[in-house]
PDB file of C-alpha atoms in Angstrom:
ATOM      1  CA  MET A   1     -17.185  35.697 -46.426  1.00  0.00           C
ATOM      2  CA  LYS A   2     -15.035  38.104 -44.502  1.00  0.00           C
ATOM      3  CA  LYS A   3     -17.003  39.208 -41.665  1.00  0.00           C
ATOM      4  CA  ILE A   4     -20.013  37.650 -40.007  1.00  0.00           C
ATOM      5  CA  LEU A   5     -22.428  39.176 -37.120  1.00  0.00           C
ATOM      6  CA  VAL A   6     -23.598  36.680 -34.592  1.00  0.00           C
ATOM      7  CA  ALA A   7     -26.306  38.305 -32.456  1.00  0.00           C
ATOM      8  CA  VAL A   8     -26.842  36.050 -29.326  1.00  0.00           C
ATOM      9  CA  ASP A   9     -28.610  36.501 -25.781  1.00  0.00           C
ATOM     10  CA  ASP A  10     -29.663  33.595 -23.178  1.00  0.00           C
ATOM     11  CA  SER A  11     -32.711  32.040 -25.145  1.00  0.00           C
ATOM     12  CA  LYS A  12     -32.665  28.546 -26.589  1.00  0.00           C
ATOM     13  CA  GLY A  13     -33.174  29.989 -30.023  1.00  0.00           C
ATOM     14  CA  SER A  14     -30.005  31.924 -29.583  1.00  0.00           C
ATOM     15  CA  LYS A  15     -28.344  28.464 -28.500  1.00  0.00           C
ATOM     16  CA  SER A  16     -29.089  27.048 -31.565  1.00  0.00           C
ATOM     17  CA  VAL A  17     -26.515  29.680 -33.626  1.00  0.00           C
ATOM     18  CA  LEU A  18     -23.964  27.338 -32.460  1.00  0.00           C
ATOM     19  CA  SER A  19     -24.472  24.367 -34.231  1.00  0.00           C
ATOM     20  CA  VAL A  20     -26.059  26.191 -37.413  1.00  0.00           C
ATOM     21  CA  PHE A  21     -22.865  28.210 -37.078  1.00  0.00           C
ATOM     22  CA  LYS A  22     -20.365  25.398 -36.966  1.00  0.00           C
ATOM     23  CA  ASN A  23     -22.275  23.009 -39.268  1.00  0.00           C
ATOM     24  CA  LEU A  24     -23.069  25.265 -42.266  1.00  0.00           C
ATOM     25  CA  VAL A  25     -21.146  28.171 -42.559  1.00  0.00           C
ATOM     26  CA  ARG A  26     -17.519  28.508 -43.873  1.00  0.00           C
ATOM     27  CA  PRO A  27     -15.233  30.122 -41.256  1.00  0.00           C
ATOM     28  CA  PRO A  28     -14.924  33.849 -42.046  1.00  0.00           C
ATOM     29  CA  GLU A  29     -12.066  36.177 -41.180  1.00  0.00           C
ATOM     30  CA  LYS A  30     -13.714  37.696 -38.533  1.00  0.00           C
ATOM     31  CA  VAL A  31     -16.395  37.236 -36.129  1.00  0.00           C
ATOM     32  CA  ILE A  32     -18.398  39.951 -34.705  1.00  0.00           C
ATOM     33  CA  LEU A  33     -20.207  38.485 -31.167  1.00  0.00           C
ATOM     34  CA  LEU A  34     -23.188  40.966 -30.423  1.00  0.00           C
ATOM     35  CA  HIS A  35     -25.389  40.633 -27.452  1.00  0.00           C
ATOM     36  CA  VAL A  36     -27.960  43.475 -27.004  1.00  0.00           C
ATOM     37  CA  GLU A  37     -29.209  44.331 -22.967  1.00  0.00           C
ATOM     38  CA  ARG A  38     -32.961  44.843 -23.190  1.00  0.00           C
ATOM     39  CA  LEU A  39     -32.765  47.631 -20.407  1.00  0.00           C
ATOM     40  CA  LEU A  40     -36.520  46.932 -19.236  1.00  0.00           C
ATOM     41  CA  GLY A  41     -35.966  43.100 -19.399  1.00  0.00           C
ATOM     42  CA  GLY A  42     -38.742  41.348 -21.209  1.00  0.00           C
ATOM     43  CA  SER A  43     -40.778  44.364 -20.744  1.00  0.00           C
ATOM     44  CA  LEU A  44     -43.031  45.037 -24.036  1.00  0.00           C
ATOM     45  CA  MET A  45     -42.310  49.222 -23.659  1.00  0.00           C
ATOM     46  CA  ILE A  46     -38.839  48.894 -24.500  1.00  0.00           C
ATOM     47  CA  ASP A  47     -40.041  48.587 -27.988  1.00  0.00           C
ATOM     48  CA  MET A  48     -42.135  51.519 -28.150  1.00  0.00           C
ATOM     49  CA  LEU A  49     -39.389  54.275 -27.126  1.00  0.00           C
ATOM     50  CA  GLY A  50     -37.762  56.738 -29.098  1.00  0.00           C
ATOM     51  CA  GLU A  51     -34.217  57.594 -29.513  1.00  0.00           C
ATOM     52  CA  ALA A  52     -34.993  60.047 -27.110  1.00  0.00           C
ATOM     53  CA  GLU A  53     -36.403  58.067 -24.076  1.00  0.00           C
ATOM     54  CA  LEU A  54     -33.657  55.493 -24.888  1.00  0.00           C
ATOM     55  CA  SER A  55     -31.105  57.897 -24.267  1.00  0.00           C
ATOM     56  CA  THR A  56     -32.729  59.035 -20.871  1.00  0.00           C
ATOM     57  CA  LEU A  57     -33.313  55.172 -20.058  1.00  0.00           C
ATOM     58  CA  ARG A  58     -29.827  54.674 -20.700  1.00  0.00           C
ATOM     59  CA  GLU A  59     -28.353  57.699 -18.182  1.00  0.00           C
ATOM     60  CA  SER A  60     -30.918  57.019 -15.482  1.00  0.00           C
ATOM     61  CA  LEU A  61     -29.672  53.091 -15.377  1.00  0.00           C
ATOM     62  CA  LYS A  62     -25.612  54.510 -15.476  1.00  0.00           C
ATOM     63  CA  GLY A  63     -23.867  53.005 -12.259  1.00  0.00           C
ATOM     64  CA  THR A  64     -27.132  51.106 -10.848  1.00  0.00           C
ATOM     65  CA  GLU A  65     -26.781  47.783  -9.612  1.00  0.00           C
ATOM     66  CA  TYR A  66     -29.282  46.523 -12.335  1.00  0.00           C
ATOM     67  CA  LYS A  67     -27.361  47.730 -15.039  1.00  0.00           C
ATOM     68  CA  GLU A  68     -24.190  46.362 -13.520  1.00  0.00           C
ATOM     69  CA  GLU A  69     -26.351  42.949 -13.219  1.00  0.00           C
ATOM     70  CA  LEU A  70     -27.039  43.500 -17.260  1.00  0.00           C
ATOM     71  CA  ASP A  71     -23.669  44.006 -17.857  1.00  0.00           C
ATOM     72  CA  ARG A  72     -22.459  40.925 -16.160  1.00  0.00           C
ATOM     73  CA  LYS A  73     -24.919  38.875 -17.714  1.00  0.00           C
ATOM     74  CA  ALA A  74     -23.943  39.911 -21.166  1.00  0.00           C
ATOM     75  CA  GLU A  75     -20.262  39.628 -20.573  1.00  0.00           C
ATOM     76  CA  ASN A  76     -21.125  35.652 -19.259  1.00  0.00           C
ATOM     77  CA  ILE A  77     -23.286  35.192 -22.299  1.00  0.00           C
ATOM     78  CA  LEU A  78     -20.590  36.386 -24.624  1.00  0.00           C
ATOM     79  CA  SER A  79     -18.222  34.790 -23.060  1.00  0.00           C
ATOM     80  CA  TYR A  80     -20.020  31.360 -23.513  1.00  0.00           C
ATOM     81  CA  TYR A  81     -20.023  31.751 -27.209  1.00  0.00           C
ATOM     82  CA  ARG A  82     -16.594  32.939 -27.687  1.00  0.00           C
ATOM     83  CA  LYS A  83     -15.333  29.843 -26.016  1.00  0.00           C
ATOM     84  CA  GLU A  84     -17.570  27.816 -28.110  1.00  0.00           C
ATOM     85  CA  LEU A  85     -16.569  29.557 -31.482  1.00  0.00           C
ATOM     86  CA  GLU A  86     -13.089  29.235 -30.201  1.00  0.00           C
ATOM     87  CA  ASN A  87     -13.264  25.799 -29.228  1.00  0.00           C
ATOM     88  CA  SER A  88     -14.408  25.123 -33.491  1.00  0.00           C
ATOM     89  CA  GLY A  89     -11.034  27.009 -34.766  1.00  0.00           C
ATOM     90  CA  LEU A  90     -12.228  31.036 -35.211  1.00  0.00           C
ATOM     91  CA  ILE A  91      -9.616  32.859 -33.748  1.00  0.00           C
ATOM     92  CA  THR A  92     -10.571  36.272 -34.510  1.00  0.00           C
ATOM     93  CA  ILE A  93     -13.687  37.340 -32.640  1.00  0.00           C
ATOM     94  CA  LYS A  94     -14.863  40.903 -31.860  1.00  0.00           C
ATOM     95  CA  THR A  95     -17.469  40.721 -28.621  1.00  0.00           C
ATOM     96  CA  VAL A  96     -20.125  43.734 -28.763  1.00  0.00           C
ATOM     97  CA  ILE A  97     -22.455  44.865 -25.892  1.00  0.00           C
ATOM     98  CA  ARG A  98     -25.005  47.108 -26.920  1.00  0.00           C
ATOM     99  CA  ASP A  99     -28.323  48.161 -24.974  1.00  0.00           C
ATOM    100  CA  GLY A 100     -31.929  49.266 -26.552  1.00  0.00           C
ATOM    101  CA  ILE A 101     -34.054  47.779 -29.166  1.00  0.00           C
ATOM    102  CA  PRO A 102     -32.309  44.171 -30.110  1.00  0.00           C
ATOM    103  CA  ALA A 103     -33.333  44.534 -34.378  1.00  0.00           C
ATOM    104  CA  GLU A 104     -32.240  47.825 -34.485  1.00  0.00           C
ATOM    105  CA  GLU A 105     -28.840  46.979 -32.756  1.00  0.00           C
ATOM    106  CA  ILE A 106     -27.958  44.082 -34.727  1.00  0.00           C
ATOM    107  CA  LEU A 107     -28.605  46.410 -38.007  1.00  0.00           C
ATOM    108  CA  LYS A 108     -26.687  49.452 -36.723  1.00  0.00           C
ATOM    109  CA  VAL A 109     -23.814  47.029 -35.878  1.00  0.00           C
ATOM    110  CA  ALA A 110     -24.101  45.007 -39.311  1.00  0.00           C
ATOM    111  CA  GLU A 111     -23.620  48.374 -40.759  1.00  0.00           C
ATOM    112  CA  GLU A 112     -21.061  49.681 -38.588  1.00  0.00           C
ATOM    113  CA  GLU A 113     -18.735  46.254 -38.915  1.00  0.00           C
ATOM    114  CA  GLY A 114     -19.505  46.214 -42.791  1.00  0.00           C
ATOM    115  CA  VAL A 115     -20.434  42.168 -42.108  1.00  0.00           C
ATOM    116  CA  ASP A 116     -21.338  40.201 -44.988  1.00  0.00           C
ATOM    117  CA  LEU A 117     -23.649  37.784 -42.847  1.00  0.00           C
ATOM    118  CA  ILE A 118     -26.073  38.383 -39.929  1.00  0.00           C
ATOM    119  CA  VAL A 119     -26.789  35.194 -38.141  1.00  0.00           C
ATOM    120  CA  THR A 120     -28.997  35.006 -35.316  1.00  0.00           C
ATOM    121  CA  GLY A 121     -31.639  32.575 -33.385  1.00  0.00           C
ATOM    122  CA  PHE A 122     -35.086  32.429 -33.743  1.00  0.00           C
ATOM    123  CA  ASN A 123     -37.427  32.626 -30.338  1.00  0.00           C
ATOM    124  CA  GLU A 124     -41.015  31.649 -30.824  1.00  0.00           C
ATOM    125  CA  LYS A 125     -42.766  34.306 -29.149  1.00  0.00           C
ATOM    126  CA  GLN A 126     -46.653  33.651 -28.642  1.00  0.00           C
ATOM    127  CA  GLY A 127     -50.137  35.431 -28.709  1.00  0.00           C
ATOM    128  CA  VAL A 128     -50.073  39.295 -27.392  1.00  0.00           C
ATOM    129  CA  HIS A 129     -46.094  39.703 -27.023  1.00  0.00           C
ATOM    130  CA  ARG A 130     -45.502  38.503 -30.443  1.00  0.00           C
ATOM    131  CA  LEU A 131     -48.529  41.048 -31.985  1.00  0.00           C
ATOM    132  CA  ILE A 132     -46.752  43.819 -30.063  1.00  0.00           C
ATOM    133  CA  THR A 133     -43.379  43.168 -30.110  1.00  0.00           C
ATOM    134  CA  GLY A 134     -42.927  41.515 -33.527  1.00  0.00           C
ATOM    135  CA  CYS A 135     -39.962  39.074 -33.780  1.00  0.00           C
ATOM    136  CA  VAL A 136     -36.564  40.404 -33.819  1.00  0.00           C
ATOM    137  CA  SER A 137     -35.460  37.687 -36.558  1.00  0.00           C
ATOM    138  CA  LYS A 138     -38.010  38.586 -38.821  1.00  0.00           C
ATOM    139  CA  GLU A 139     -37.515  42.578 -38.260  1.00  0.00           C
ATOM    140  CA  VAL A 140     -33.864  41.959 -38.832  1.00  0.00           C
ATOM    141  CA  GLU A 141     -34.521  39.922 -42.007  1.00  0.00           C
ATOM    142  CA  ARG A 142     -36.878  42.383 -43.216  1.00  0.00           C
ATOM    143  CA  ASN A 143     -34.698  45.299 -42.812  1.00  0.00           C
ATOM    144  CA  ALA A 144     -31.066  44.243 -43.525  1.00  0.00           C
ATOM    145  CA  ASN A 145     -28.783  44.989 -45.943  1.00  0.00           C
ATOM    146  CA  VAL A 146     -26.949  41.783 -46.084  1.00  0.00           C
ATOM    147  CA  PRO A 147     -28.315  38.125 -46.139  1.00  0.00           C
ATOM    148  CA  VAL A 148     -29.614  37.135 -42.639  1.00  0.00           C
ATOM    149  CA  LEU A 149     -29.281  33.275 -41.713  1.00  0.00           C
ATOM    150  CA  VAL A 150     -31.822  32.164 -38.882  1.00  0.00           C
ATOM    151  CA  ALA A 151     -31.244  29.337 -36.770  1.00  0.00           C
ATOM    152  CA  LYS A 152     -34.218  27.456 -35.057  1.00  0.00           C
ATOM    153  CA  ASP A 153     -33.865  25.399 -32.110  1.00  0.00           C
ATOM    154  CA  THR A 154     -33.644  22.182 -32.405  1.00  0.00           C
ATOM    155  CA  ALA A 155     -34.898  19.252 -29.571  1.00  0.00           C
ATOM    156  CA  ASP A 156     -31.367  17.803 -29.502  1.00  0.00           C
ATOM    157  CA  GLU A 157     -29.536  21.052 -28.617  1.00  0.00           C
ATOM    158  CA  LYS A 158     -28.447  21.051 -24.984  1.00  0.00           C
ATOM    159  CA  VAL A 159     -29.757  24.170 -23.231  1.00  0.00           C
ATOM    160  CA  TYR A 160     -27.108  26.723 -21.402  1.00  0.00           C
ATOM    161  CA  ASP A 161     -27.550  26.910 -17.687  1.00  0.00           C
ATOM    162  CA  TRP A 162     -27.079  30.659 -17.494  1.00  0.00           C
ATOM    163  CA  LYS A 163     -27.605  30.313 -13.348  1.00  0.00           C
ATOM    164  CA  GLU A 164     -24.797  27.878 -12.852  1.00  0.00           C
ATOM    165  CA  ALA A 165     -22.615  30.084 -15.534  1.00  0.00           C
ATOM    166  CA  VAL A 166     -23.337  33.512 -13.352  1.00  0.00           C
ATOM    167  CA  ALA A 167     -22.768  31.644  -9.972  1.00  0.00           C
ATOM    168  CA  LYS A 168     -19.253  30.226 -11.090  1.00  0.00           C
ATOM    169  CA  ALA A 169     -18.321  34.034 -12.609  1.00  0.00           C
TER     170      ALA A 169
END
């Protein structure tokens, strides 16, 4: 495999991507490390917006403190995963920050970058939340043109403390 897209966020399920990636995947020539900012946080509404509405939302958030905080958080997340992957011997890592609907953005970046594999974490959602928003990894798996490796959270993984990392930044 030449290029692998690794989609990450600040969840426990995403943390498991590191373990699976380090232990199961032969090192590729290049890793595209992607984080998708959810412009409305955990809101269920974001997944229901069309491209025109998302574009308007993006414009209205430009330059706001909220968007700057999202960007800082994204940089911290990507910095953490970049260091972890570099420590495991990977040299060529490209980081990408997108905003919008995670599954759609993961698929777009995979297509744009011409990746051979997508690696993503699995986050267990429950009840109505899962019914309405679905599952990002399942959506990616269903619509990707390349193989998708979904890493599930394991109990022995250390949970990364994002608040501590932001405080240090």
